[in-house]
Coordinates of C-alpha atoms and ligand atoms in Angstrom, one line a residue:
X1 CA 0.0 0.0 0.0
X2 CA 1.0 3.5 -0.4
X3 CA 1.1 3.8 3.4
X4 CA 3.8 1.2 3.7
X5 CA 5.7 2.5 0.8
X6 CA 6.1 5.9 2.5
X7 CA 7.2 3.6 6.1
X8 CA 10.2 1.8 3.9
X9 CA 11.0 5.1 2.6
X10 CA 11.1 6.9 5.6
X11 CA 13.2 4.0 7.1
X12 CA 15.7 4.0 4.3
X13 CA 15.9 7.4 4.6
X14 CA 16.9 6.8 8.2
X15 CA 19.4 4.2 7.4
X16 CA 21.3 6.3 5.0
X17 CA 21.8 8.9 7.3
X18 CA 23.8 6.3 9.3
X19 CA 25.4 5.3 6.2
X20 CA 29.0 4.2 6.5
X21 CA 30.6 4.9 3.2
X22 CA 29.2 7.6 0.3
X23 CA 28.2 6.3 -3.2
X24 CA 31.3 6.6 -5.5
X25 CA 29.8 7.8 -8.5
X26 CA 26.0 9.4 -8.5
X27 CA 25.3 10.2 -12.2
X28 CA 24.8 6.6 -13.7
X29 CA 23.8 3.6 -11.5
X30 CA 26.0 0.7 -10.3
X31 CA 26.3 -1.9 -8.8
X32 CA 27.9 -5.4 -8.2
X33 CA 31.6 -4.0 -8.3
X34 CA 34.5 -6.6 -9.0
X35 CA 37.4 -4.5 -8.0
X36 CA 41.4 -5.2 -9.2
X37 CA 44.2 -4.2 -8.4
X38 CA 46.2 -3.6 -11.9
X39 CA 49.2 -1.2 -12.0
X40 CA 48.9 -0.1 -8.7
X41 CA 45.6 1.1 -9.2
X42 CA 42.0 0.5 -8.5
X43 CA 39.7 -0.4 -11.7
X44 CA 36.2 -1.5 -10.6
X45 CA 34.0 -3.7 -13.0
X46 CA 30.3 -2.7 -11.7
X47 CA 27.0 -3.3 -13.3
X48 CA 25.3 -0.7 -15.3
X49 CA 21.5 -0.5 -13.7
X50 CA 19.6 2.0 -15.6
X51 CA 15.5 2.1 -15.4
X52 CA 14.2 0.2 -18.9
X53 CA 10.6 0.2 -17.4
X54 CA 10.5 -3.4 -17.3
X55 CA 8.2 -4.6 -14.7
X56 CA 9.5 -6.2 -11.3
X57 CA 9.3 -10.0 -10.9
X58 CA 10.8 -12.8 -8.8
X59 CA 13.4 -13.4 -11.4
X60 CA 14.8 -10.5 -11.8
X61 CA 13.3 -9.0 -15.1
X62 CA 14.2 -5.5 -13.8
X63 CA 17.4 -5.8 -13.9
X64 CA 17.2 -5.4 -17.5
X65 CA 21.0 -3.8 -18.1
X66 CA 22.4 -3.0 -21.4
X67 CA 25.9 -1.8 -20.7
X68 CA 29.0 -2.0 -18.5
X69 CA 31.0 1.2 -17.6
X70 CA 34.5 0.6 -15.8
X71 CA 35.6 3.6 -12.3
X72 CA 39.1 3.8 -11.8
X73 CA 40.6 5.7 -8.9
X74 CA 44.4 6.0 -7.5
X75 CA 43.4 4.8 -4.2
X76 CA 40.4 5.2 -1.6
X77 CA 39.1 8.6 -0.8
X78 CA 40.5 9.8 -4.6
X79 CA 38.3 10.6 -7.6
X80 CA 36.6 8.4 -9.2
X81 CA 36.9 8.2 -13.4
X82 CA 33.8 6.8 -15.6
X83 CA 35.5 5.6 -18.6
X84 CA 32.0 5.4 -20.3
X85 CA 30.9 2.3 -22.0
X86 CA 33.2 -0.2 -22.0
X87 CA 31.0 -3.5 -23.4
X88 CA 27.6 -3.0 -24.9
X89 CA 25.2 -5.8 -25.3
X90 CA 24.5 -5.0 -29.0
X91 CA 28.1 -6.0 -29.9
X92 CA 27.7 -9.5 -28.2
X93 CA 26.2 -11.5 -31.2
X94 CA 24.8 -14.2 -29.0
X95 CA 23.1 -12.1 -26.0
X96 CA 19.6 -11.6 -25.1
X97 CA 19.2 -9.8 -22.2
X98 CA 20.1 -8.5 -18.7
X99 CA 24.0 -8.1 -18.5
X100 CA 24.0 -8.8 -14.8
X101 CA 27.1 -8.7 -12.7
X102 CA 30.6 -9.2 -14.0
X103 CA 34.4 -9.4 -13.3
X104 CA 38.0 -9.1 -15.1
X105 CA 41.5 -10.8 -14.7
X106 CA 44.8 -9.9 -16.9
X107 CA 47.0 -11.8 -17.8
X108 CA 50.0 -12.1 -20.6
X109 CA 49.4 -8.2 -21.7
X110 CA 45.5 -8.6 -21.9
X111 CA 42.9 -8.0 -19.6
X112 CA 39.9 -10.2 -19.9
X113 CA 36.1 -9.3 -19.1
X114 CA 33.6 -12.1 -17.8
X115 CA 29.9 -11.2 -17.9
X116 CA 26.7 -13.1 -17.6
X117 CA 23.9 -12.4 -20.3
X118 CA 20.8 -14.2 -21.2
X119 CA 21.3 -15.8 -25.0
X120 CA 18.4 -15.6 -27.2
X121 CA 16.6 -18.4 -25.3
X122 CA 17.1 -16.5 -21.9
X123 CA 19.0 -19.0 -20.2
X124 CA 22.2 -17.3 -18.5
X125 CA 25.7 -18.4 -19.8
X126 CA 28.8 -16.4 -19.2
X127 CA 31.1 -14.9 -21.9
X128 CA 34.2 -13.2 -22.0
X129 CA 35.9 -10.0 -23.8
X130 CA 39.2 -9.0 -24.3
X131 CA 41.0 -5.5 -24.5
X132 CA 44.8 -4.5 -24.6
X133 CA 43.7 -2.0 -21.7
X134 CA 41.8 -2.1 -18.6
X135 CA 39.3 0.3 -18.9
X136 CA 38.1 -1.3 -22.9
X137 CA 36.6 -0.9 -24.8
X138 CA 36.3 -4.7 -24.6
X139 CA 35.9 -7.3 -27.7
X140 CA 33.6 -10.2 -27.0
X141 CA 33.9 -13.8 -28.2
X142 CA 31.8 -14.7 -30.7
X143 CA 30.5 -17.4 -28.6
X144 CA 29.7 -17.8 -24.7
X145 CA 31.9 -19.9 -22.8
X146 CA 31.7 -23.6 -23.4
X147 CA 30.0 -25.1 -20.5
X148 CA 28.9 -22.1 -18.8
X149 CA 25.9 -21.6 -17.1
X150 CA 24.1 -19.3 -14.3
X151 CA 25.3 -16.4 -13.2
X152 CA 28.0 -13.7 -11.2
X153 CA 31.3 -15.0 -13.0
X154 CA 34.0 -14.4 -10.4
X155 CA 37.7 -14.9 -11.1
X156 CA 40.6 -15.5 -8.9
X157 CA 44.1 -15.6 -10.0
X158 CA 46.2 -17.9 -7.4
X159 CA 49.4 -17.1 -6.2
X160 CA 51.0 -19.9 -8.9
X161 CA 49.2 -18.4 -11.7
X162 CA 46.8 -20.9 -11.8
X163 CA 43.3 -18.7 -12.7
X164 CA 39.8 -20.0 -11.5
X165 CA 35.9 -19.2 -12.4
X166 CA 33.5 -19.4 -9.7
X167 CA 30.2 -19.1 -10.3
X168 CA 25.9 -19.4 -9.9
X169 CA 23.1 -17.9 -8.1
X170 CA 19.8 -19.5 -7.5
X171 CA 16.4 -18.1 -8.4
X172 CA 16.4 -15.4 -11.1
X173 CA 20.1 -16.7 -11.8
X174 CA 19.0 -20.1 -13.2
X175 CA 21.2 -22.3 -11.5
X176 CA 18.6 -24.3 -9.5
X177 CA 17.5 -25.5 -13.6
X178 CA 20.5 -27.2 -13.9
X179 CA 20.5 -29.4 -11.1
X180 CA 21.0 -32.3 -13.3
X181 CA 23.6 -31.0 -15.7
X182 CA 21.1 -29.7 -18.4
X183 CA 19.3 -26.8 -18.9
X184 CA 15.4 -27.9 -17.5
X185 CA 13.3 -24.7 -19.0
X186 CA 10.5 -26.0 -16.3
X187 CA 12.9 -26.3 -13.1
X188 CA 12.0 -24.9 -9.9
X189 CA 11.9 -20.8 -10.1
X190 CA 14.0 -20.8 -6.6
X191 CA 15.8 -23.7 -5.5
X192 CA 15.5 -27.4 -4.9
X193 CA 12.0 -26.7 -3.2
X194 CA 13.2 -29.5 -0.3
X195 CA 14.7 -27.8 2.9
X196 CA 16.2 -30.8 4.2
X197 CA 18.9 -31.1 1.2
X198 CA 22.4 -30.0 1.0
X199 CA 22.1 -26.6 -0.3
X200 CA 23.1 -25.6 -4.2
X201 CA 26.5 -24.6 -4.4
X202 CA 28.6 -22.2 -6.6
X203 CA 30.5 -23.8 -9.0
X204 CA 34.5 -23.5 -10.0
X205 CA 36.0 -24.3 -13.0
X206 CA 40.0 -23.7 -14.0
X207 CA 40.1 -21.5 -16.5
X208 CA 42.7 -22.6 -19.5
X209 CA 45.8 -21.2 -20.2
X210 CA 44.2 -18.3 -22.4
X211 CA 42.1 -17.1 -20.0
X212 CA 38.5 -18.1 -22.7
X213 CA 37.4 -21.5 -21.8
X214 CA 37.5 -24.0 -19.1
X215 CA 40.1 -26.1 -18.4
X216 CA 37.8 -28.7 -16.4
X217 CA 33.9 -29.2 -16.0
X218 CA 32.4 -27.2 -13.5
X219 CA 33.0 -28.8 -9.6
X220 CA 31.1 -27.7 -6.7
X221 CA 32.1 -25.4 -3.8
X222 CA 31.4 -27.2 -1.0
X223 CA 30.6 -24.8 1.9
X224 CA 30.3 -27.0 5.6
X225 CA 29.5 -26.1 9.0
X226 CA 31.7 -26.8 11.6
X227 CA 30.2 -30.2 12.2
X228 CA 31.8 -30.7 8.5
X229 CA 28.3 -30.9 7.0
X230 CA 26.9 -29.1 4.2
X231 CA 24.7 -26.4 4.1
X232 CA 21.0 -27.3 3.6
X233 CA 18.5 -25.2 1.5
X234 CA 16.5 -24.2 4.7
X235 CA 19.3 -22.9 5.8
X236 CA 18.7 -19.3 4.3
X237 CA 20.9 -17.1 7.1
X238 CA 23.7 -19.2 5.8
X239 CA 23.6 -21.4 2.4
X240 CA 24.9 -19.8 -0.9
X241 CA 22.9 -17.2 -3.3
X242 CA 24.6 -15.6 -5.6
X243 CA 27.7 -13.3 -5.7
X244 CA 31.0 -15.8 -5.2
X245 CA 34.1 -13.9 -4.8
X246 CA 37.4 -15.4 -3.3
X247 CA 40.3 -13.5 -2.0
X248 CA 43.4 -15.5 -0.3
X249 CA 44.4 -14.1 3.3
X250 CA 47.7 -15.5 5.2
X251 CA 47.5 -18.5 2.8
X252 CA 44.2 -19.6 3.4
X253 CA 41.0 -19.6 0.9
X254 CA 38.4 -16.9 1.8
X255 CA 35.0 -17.9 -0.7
X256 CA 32.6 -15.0 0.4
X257 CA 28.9 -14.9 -1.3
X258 CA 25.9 -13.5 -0.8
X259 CA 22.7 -15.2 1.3
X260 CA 20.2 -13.4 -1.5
X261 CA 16.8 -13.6 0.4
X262 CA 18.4 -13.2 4.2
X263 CA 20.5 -10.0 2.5
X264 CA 23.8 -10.6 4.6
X265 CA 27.1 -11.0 3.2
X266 CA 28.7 -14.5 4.2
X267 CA 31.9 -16.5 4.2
X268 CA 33.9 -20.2 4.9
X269 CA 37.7 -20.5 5.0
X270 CA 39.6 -23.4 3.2
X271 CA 43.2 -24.7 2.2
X272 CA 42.1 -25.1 -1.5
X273 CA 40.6 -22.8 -4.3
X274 CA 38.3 -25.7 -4.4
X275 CA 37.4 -25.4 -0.9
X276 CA 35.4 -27.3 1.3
X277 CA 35.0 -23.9 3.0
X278 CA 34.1 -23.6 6.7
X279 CA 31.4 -21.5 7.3
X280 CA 32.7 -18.6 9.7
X281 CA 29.4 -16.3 10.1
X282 CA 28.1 -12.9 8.3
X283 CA 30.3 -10.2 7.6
X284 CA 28.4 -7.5 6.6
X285 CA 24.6 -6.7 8.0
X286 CA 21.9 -6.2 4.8
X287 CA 22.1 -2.9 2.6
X288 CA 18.9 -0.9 1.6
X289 CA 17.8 -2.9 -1.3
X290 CA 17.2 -6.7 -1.7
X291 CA 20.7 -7.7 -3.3
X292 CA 23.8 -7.5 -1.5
X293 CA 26.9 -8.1 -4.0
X294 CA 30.8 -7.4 -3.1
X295 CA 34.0 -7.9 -3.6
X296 CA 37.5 -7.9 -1.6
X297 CA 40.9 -6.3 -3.0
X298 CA 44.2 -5.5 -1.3
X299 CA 45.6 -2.3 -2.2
X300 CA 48.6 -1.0 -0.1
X301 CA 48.4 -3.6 3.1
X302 CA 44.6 -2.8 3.2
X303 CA 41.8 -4.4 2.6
X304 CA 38.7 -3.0 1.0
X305 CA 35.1 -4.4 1.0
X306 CA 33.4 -2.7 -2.0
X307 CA 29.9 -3.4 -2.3
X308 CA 26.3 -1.8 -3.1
X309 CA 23.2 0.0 -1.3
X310 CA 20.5 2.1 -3.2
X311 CA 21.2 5.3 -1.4
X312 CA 21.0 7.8 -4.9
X313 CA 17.7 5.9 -6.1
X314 CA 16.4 6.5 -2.3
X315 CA 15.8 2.6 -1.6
X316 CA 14.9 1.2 -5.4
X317 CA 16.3 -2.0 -5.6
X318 CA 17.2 -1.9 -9.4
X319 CA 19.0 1.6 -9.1
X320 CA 21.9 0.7 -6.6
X321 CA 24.9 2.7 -6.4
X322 CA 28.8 1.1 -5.4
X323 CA 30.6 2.2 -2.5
X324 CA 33.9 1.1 -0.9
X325 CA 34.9 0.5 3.0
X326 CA 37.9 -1.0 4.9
X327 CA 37.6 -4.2 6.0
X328 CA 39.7 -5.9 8.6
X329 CA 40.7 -9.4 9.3
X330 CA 41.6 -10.0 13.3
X331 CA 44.1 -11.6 14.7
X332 CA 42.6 -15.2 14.8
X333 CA 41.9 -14.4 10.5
X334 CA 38.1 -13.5 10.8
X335 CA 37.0 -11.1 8.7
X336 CA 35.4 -8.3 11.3
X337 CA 31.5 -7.5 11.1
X338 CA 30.6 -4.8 8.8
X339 CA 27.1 -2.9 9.9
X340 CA 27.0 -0.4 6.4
X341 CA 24.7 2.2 8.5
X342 CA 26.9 2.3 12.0
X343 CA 27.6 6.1 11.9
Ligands
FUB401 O1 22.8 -7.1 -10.8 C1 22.0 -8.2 -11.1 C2 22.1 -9.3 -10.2 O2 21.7 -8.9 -8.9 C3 23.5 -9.8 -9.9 O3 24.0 -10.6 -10.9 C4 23.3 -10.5 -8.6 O4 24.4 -10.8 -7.9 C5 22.5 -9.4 -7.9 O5 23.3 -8.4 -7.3

């Protein structure tokens, strides 16, 4: 009702009064940021949300983006460049719609851009681009990646060189419909739709040598409680959504994701890219706006949480807007609570 619209605007309001962090650019809409490290500097790989009018559903429909723009800055608290579009989804002869959260790696003098799209029979594969710069424009592949499926492409580059894709999200990101290793255009429009099963996991795959296909099928990413047993799909505060990202801390395995319908950010520690990982707890309390999306980067000895909220839209989901803060590990390795409207 319009009466309870006005209530969750009036609380956002309140909550971004408290906010933590400011949005780091406020004339185009982003969110999802992948942020690298390249040169020395910080490039951040963000979706582009814009408002195409498409109505809201369970699945997602309104994020309907078209377009990726990369931000560069020297370091936090700097300025923030928009290097305009960098990807468009007219130039990627196999996409549908909804260019939905990406991420980049370089290697070898190129520097690579993985983004899901819907292909002309909207089911979510991943594909990749290539530049000779960071900021693009980027080329795409004619073709999405072999094998690929779902959504949130996250790449980690190990400390042998050895690069790895995770991926998935459940619900809108279609990974639920490929429970049994094909595409099911009927599957469940959430998840297994049995609380008492191990949860669906992300999935990794190497990537090959050149960076464009994978060098494996797709594995799961085990996360386990401390008992050493999976995740079940009742398990919402906990069990994987969407949003993978791994980051390697005193040479152990942080996978972090996001819970999706419980809105926290979440992580597990383990001795392997592959995992298992051992669920640790929530590290960040929900943002204004259903999703919750991240990433964690080292610059300089610190670390940096970027992530979203929907502070310039005023609380529309769709509209979100990327901002950074400093996140700590303490002295046992556990990554410190993050409440993004503290102040
Ligand atoms: O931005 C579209 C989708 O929303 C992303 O792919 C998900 O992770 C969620 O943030």
């Amino acid at each position: 009702s319009g009466g309870a619209k006005q209530e969750a605007e009036k609380e956002a309001d309140g909550a971004f009064k408290g906010a933590i962090s400011k949005p780091l650019v406020t004339d185009i809409y982003t969110a999802d940021p992948s942020a690298h490290v390249f040169n020395g500097k910080i490039y951040i790989y963000p979706s582009h949300d814009i408002d195409a009018g498409t109505p809201e559903n369970d699945n997602g429909d309104h994020f309907d983006m078209k377009d990726y723009h990369i931000l560069s800055m020297d370091s936090i608290g700097g300025a923030v460049t928009d290097h305009g579009v960098a990807l468009d989804i007219k130039d990627i002869p196999w996409a549908g719609r909804q260019l939905w959260a990406p991420d980049a790696a370089f290697k070898d003098g190129t520097y690579f851009l993985y983004f899901p799209v819907k292909d002309k029979q909207d089911v979510f594969r991943i594909g990749v681009a290539t530049s000779k710069s960071p900021t693009g424009p980027f080329k795409p592949e004619p073709k999405p990646i072999e094998g690929s499926y779902s959504i949130d492409p996250a790449v980690f580059t190990d400390t042998d060189g050895n690069s790895y894709m995770y991926f998935g999200g459940i619900w809108g990101g279609q990974l639920q419909r490929w429970k049994d290793g094909k595409y099911d255009a009927n599957g469940s429009k959430t998840d297994l739709e049995d609380d008492k099963l191990p949860s669906l996991n992300a999935k990794i795959a190497k990537l090959s040598p050149n960076m464009k296909e994978f060098a494996e099928a797709p594995k799961d990413v085990v996360v386990v409680d401390k008992d050493g047993k999976p995740m079940l799909t009742g398990d919402h505060d906990r069990r994987f959504f969407e949003a993978a990202w791994v980051h390697k801390y005193n040479g152990k395995y942080y996978f972090s994701y996001s819970t999706g319908d419980t809105h926290f950010l979440a992580y597990g520690i383990g001795d392997s890219p592959y995992g298992p990982f051992t669920y640790q707890g929530a590290f960040m309390k929900p943002v204004v706006g259903w999703t919750t999306h991240h990433s964690i980067v080292e610059q300089n000895g610190k670390w940096l949480l970027f992530y979203h909220d929907t502070e310039v839209s005023g609380g529309k989901t769709h509209l979100r807007n990327v901002k950074v803060t400093e996140l700590k590990h303490d002295a046992n390795g556990k990554i410190e609570m993050i409440d993004p409207y503290s102040k």
